[in-house]
mmCIF file of C-alpha atoms in Angstrom:
data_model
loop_
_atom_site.group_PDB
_atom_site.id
_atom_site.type_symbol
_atom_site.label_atom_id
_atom_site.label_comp_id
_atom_site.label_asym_id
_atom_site.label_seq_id
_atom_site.Cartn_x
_atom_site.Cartn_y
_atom_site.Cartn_z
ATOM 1 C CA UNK A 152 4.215 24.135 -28.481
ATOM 2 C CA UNK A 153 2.787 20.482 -28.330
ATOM 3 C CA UNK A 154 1.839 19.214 -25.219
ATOM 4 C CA UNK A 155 3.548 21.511 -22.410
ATOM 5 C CA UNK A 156 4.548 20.608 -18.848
ATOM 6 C CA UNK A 157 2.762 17.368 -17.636
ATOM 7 C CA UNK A 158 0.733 18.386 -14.271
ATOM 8 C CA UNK A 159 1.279 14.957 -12.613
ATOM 9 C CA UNK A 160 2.888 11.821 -13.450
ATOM 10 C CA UNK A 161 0.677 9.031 -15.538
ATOM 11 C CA UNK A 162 2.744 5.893 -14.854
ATOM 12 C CA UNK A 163 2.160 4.408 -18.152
ATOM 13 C CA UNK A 164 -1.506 3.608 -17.211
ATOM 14 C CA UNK A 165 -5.233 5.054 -18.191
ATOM 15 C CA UNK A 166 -6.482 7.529 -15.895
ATOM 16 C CA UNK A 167 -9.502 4.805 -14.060
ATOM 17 C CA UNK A 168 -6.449 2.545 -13.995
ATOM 18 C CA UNK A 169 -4.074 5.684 -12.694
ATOM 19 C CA UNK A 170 -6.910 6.624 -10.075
ATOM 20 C CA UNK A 171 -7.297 3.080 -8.758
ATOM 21 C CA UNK A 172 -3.562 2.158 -8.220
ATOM 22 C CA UNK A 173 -3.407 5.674 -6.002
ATOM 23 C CA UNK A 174 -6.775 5.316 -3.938
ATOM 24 C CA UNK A 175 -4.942 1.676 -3.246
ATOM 25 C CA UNK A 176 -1.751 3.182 -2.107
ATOM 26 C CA UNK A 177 -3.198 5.553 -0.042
ATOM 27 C CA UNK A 178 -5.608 3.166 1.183
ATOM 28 C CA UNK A 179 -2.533 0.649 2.362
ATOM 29 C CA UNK A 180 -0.540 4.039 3.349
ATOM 30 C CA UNK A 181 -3.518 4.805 5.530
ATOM 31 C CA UNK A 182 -4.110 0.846 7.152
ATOM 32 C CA UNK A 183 -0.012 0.673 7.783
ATOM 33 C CA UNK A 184 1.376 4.248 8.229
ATOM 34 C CA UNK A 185 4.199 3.069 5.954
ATOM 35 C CA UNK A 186 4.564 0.947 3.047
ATOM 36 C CA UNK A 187 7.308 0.717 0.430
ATOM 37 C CA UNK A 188 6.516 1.237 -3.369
ATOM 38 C CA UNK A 189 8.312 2.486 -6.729
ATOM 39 C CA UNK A 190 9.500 5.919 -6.639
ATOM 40 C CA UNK A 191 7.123 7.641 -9.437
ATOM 41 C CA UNK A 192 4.302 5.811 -7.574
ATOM 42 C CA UNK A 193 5.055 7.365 -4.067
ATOM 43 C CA UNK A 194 5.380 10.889 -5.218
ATOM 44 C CA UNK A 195 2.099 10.828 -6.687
ATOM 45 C CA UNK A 196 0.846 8.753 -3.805
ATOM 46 C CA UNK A 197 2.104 11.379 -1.308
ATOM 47 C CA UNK A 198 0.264 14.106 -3.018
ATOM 48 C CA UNK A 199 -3.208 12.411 -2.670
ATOM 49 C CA UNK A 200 -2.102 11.180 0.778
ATOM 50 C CA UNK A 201 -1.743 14.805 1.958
ATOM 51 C CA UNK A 202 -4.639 16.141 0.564
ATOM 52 C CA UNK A 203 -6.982 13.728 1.921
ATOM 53 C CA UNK A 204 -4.858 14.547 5.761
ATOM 54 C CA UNK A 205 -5.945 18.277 4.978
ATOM 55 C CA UNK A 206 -9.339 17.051 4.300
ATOM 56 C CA UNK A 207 -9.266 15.121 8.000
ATOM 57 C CA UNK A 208 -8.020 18.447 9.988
ATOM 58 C CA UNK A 209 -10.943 20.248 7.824
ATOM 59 C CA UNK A 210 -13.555 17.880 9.704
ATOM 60 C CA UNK A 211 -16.811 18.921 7.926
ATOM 61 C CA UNK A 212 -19.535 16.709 6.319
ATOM 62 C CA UNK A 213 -17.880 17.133 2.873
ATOM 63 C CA UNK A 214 -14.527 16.568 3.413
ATOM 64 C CA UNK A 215 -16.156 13.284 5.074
ATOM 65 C CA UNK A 216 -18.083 12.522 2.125
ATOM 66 C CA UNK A 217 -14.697 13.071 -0.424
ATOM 67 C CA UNK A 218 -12.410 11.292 2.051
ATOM 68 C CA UNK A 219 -15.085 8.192 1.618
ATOM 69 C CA UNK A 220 -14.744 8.476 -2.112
ATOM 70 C CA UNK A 221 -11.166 7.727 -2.051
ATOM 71 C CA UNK A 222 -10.527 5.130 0.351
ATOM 72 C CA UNK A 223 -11.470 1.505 -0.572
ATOM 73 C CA UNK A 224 -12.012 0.472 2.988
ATOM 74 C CA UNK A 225 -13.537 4.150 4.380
ATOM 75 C CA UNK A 226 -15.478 2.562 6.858
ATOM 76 C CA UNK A 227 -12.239 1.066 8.763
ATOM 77 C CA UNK A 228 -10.248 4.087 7.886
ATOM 78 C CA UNK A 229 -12.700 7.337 8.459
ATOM 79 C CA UNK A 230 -12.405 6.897 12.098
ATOM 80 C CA UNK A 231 -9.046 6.421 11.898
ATOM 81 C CA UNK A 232 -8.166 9.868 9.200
ATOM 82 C CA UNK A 233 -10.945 12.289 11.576
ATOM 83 C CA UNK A 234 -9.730 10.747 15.080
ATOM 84 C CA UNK A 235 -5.993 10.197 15.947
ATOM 85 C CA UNK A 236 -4.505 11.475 12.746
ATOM 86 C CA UNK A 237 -6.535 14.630 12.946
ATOM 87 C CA UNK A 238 -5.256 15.403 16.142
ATOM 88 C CA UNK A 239 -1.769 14.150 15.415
ATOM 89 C CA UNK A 240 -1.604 16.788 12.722
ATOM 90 C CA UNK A 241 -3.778 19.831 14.353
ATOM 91 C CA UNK A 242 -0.820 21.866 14.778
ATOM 92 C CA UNK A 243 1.350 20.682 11.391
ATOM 93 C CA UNK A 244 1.120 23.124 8.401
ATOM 94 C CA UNK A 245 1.520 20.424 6.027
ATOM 95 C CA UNK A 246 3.993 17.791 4.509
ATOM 96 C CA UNK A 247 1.961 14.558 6.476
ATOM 97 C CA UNK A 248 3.988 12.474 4.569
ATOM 98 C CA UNK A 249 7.625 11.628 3.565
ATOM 99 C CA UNK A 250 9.535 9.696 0.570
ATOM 100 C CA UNK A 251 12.396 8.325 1.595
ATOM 101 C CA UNK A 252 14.617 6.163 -1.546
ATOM 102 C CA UNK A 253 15.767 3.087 -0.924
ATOM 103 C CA UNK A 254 17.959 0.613 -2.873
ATOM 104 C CA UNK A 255 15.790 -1.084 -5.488
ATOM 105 C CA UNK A 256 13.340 -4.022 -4.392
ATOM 106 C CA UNK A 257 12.273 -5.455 -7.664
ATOM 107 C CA UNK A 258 14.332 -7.463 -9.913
ATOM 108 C CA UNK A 259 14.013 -4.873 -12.805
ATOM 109 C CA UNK A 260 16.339 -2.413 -10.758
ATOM 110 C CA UNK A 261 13.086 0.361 -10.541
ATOM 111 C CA UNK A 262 13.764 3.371 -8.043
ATOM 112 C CA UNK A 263 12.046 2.395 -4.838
ATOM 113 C CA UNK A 264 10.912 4.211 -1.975
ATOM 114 C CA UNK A 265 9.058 4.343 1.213
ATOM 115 C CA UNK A 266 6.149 6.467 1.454
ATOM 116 C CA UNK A 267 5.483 6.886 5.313
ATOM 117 C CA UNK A 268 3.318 9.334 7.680
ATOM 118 C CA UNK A 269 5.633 11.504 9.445
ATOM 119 C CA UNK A 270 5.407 11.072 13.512
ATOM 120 C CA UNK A 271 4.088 8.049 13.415
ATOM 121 C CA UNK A 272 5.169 4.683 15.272
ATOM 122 C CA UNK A 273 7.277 3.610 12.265
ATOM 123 C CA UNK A 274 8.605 7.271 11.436
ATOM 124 C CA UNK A 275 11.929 6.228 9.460
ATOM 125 C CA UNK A 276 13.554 9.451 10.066
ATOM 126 C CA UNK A 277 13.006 9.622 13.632
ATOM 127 C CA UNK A 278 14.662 5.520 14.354
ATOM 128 C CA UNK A 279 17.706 6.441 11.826
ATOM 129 C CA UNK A 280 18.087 9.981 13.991
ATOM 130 C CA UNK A 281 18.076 7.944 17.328
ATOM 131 C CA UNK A 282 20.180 5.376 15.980
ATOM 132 C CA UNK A 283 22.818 8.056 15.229
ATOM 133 C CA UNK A 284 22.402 9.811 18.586
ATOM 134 C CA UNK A 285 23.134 6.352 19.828
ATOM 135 C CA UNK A 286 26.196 5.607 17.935
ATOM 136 C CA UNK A 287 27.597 9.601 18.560
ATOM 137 C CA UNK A 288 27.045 8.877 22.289
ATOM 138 C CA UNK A 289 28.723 5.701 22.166
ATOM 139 C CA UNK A 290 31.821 7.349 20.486
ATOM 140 C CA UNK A 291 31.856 10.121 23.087
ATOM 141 C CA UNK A 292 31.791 12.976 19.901
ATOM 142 C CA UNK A 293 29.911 15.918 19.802
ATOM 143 C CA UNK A 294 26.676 16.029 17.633
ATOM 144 C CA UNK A 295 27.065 17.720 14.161
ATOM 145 C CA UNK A 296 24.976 19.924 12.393
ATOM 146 C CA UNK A 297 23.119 17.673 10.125
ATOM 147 C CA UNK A 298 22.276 15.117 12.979
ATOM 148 C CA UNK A 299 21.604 18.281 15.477
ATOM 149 C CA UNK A 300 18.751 19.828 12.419
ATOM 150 C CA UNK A 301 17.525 16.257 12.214
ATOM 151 C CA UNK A 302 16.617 16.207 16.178
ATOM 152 C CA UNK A 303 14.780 19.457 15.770
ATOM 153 C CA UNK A 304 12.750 18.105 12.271
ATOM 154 C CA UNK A 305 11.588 14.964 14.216
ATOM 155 C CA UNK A 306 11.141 16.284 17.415
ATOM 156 C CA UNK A 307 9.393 20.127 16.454
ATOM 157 C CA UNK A 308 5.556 18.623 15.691
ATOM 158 C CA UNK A 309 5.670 15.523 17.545
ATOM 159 C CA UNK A 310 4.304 15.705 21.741
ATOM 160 C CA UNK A 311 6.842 15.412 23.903
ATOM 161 C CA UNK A 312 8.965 14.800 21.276
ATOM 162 C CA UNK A 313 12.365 15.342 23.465
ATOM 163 C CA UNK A 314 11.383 12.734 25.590
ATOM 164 C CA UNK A 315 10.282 9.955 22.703
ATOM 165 C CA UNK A 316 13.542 10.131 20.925
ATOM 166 C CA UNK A 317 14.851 9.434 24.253
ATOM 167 C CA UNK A 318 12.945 6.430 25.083
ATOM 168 C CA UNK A 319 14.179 4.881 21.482
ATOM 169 C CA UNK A 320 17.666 5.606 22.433
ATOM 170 C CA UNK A 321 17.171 3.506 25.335
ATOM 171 C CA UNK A 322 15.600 0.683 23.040
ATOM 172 C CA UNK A 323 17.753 0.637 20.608
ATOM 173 C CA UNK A 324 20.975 0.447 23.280
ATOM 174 C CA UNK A 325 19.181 -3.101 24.120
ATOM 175 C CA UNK A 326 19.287 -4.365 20.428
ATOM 176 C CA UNK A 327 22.278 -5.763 18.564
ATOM 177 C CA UNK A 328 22.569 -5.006 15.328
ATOM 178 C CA UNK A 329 24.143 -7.453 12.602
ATOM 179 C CA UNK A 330 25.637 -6.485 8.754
ATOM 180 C CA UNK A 331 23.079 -6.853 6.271
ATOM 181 C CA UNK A 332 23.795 -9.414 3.356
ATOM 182 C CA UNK A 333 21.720 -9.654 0.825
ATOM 183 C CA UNK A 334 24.233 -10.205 -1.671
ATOM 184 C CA UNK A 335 22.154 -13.987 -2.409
ATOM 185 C CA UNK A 336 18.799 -13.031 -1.528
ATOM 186 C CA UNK A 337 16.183 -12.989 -4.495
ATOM 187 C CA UNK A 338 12.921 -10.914 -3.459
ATOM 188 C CA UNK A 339 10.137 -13.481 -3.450
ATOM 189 C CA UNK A 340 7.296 -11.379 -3.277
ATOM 190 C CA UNK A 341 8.778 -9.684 -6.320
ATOM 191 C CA UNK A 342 8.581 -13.030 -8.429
ATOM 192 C CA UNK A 343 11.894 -13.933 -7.594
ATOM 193 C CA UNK A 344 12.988 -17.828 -7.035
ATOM 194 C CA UNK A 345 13.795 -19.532 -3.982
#
């Protein structure tokens, strides 16, 4: 049997290339709480990304000394991995992060995705949940069960989580929201003209 199951994904690059495009994901993951990436990129991003959040909650001098191994800028984001996100995690099991697909960003039609830290300020999940308690309420209907197991995924680890989701309602009833066309738009950070 030649070769057997791959263990991780290699993205098409050698392993100190491999290593250095993940400890610079994570490193931007870390600095922005959410950033947006291909898909085969943020599944082996999240992995690292949730190991290094187990090695934050573990707290001990090497778990310090491995987190600064990884990061490229440890001395901004140490603080940051043993202090807040330690705490915002104490009581998580695990699964820190989430992949969410999007519709494609570069040019060459590549899956894309957004690798974010879960109960964070830009949590995806939890503005799309508000947004459709908003829109339900609006319409006077009753919640369903997908939106109604949604409320309880956002709102089980987070502190006063209840009360958060309902503060975002209230934002978002204050913002007008306008159809997206991007029918002519050509990504420029992708290398696209305009």
């Amino acid at each position: 049997m030649a070769g057997g199951r791959m263990k991780y994904r290699h993205l098409n690059r050698t392993s100190s290339h491999r290593q250095a495009l993940l400890r610079n994901l994570v490193t931007s993951l870390f600095t922005h709480e959410s950033i947006s990436t291909t898909w085969p990129k943020a599944k082996e991003a999240q992995r690292l990304a949730e190991q290094l959040i187990t090695l934050g909650k573990k707290n001990t001098e090497a778990s310090r000394r491995r987190a600064l191994s990884i990061f490229y800028t440890p001395h901004e984001l140490l603080p940051k991995l043993f202090g807040p996100l330690r705490e915002r995690y104490a009581n998580r099991p695990g699964g820190y992060t989430r992949v969410l697909r999007i519709e494609p960003l570069k040019p060459d039609q590549a899956p894309s995705a957004i690798l974010e830290l879960v109960d964070g300020p830009k949590d995806m999940r939890f503005a799309m949940t508000a947004r459709t308690l908003l829109r339900v309420r609006q319409k006077g209907q009753d919640v369903n069960e997908m939106t109604q197991k949604n409320i309880e995924k956002v709102t089980r680890f987070r502190p006063n989580g209840e009360t958060k989701l309902e503060e975002m309602i209230g934002k978002l009833e204050t913002l007008e929201f306008e159809p997206r066309d991007d029918s002519s738009n050509e990504e420029r950070r992708w290398g696209g003209k305009k």
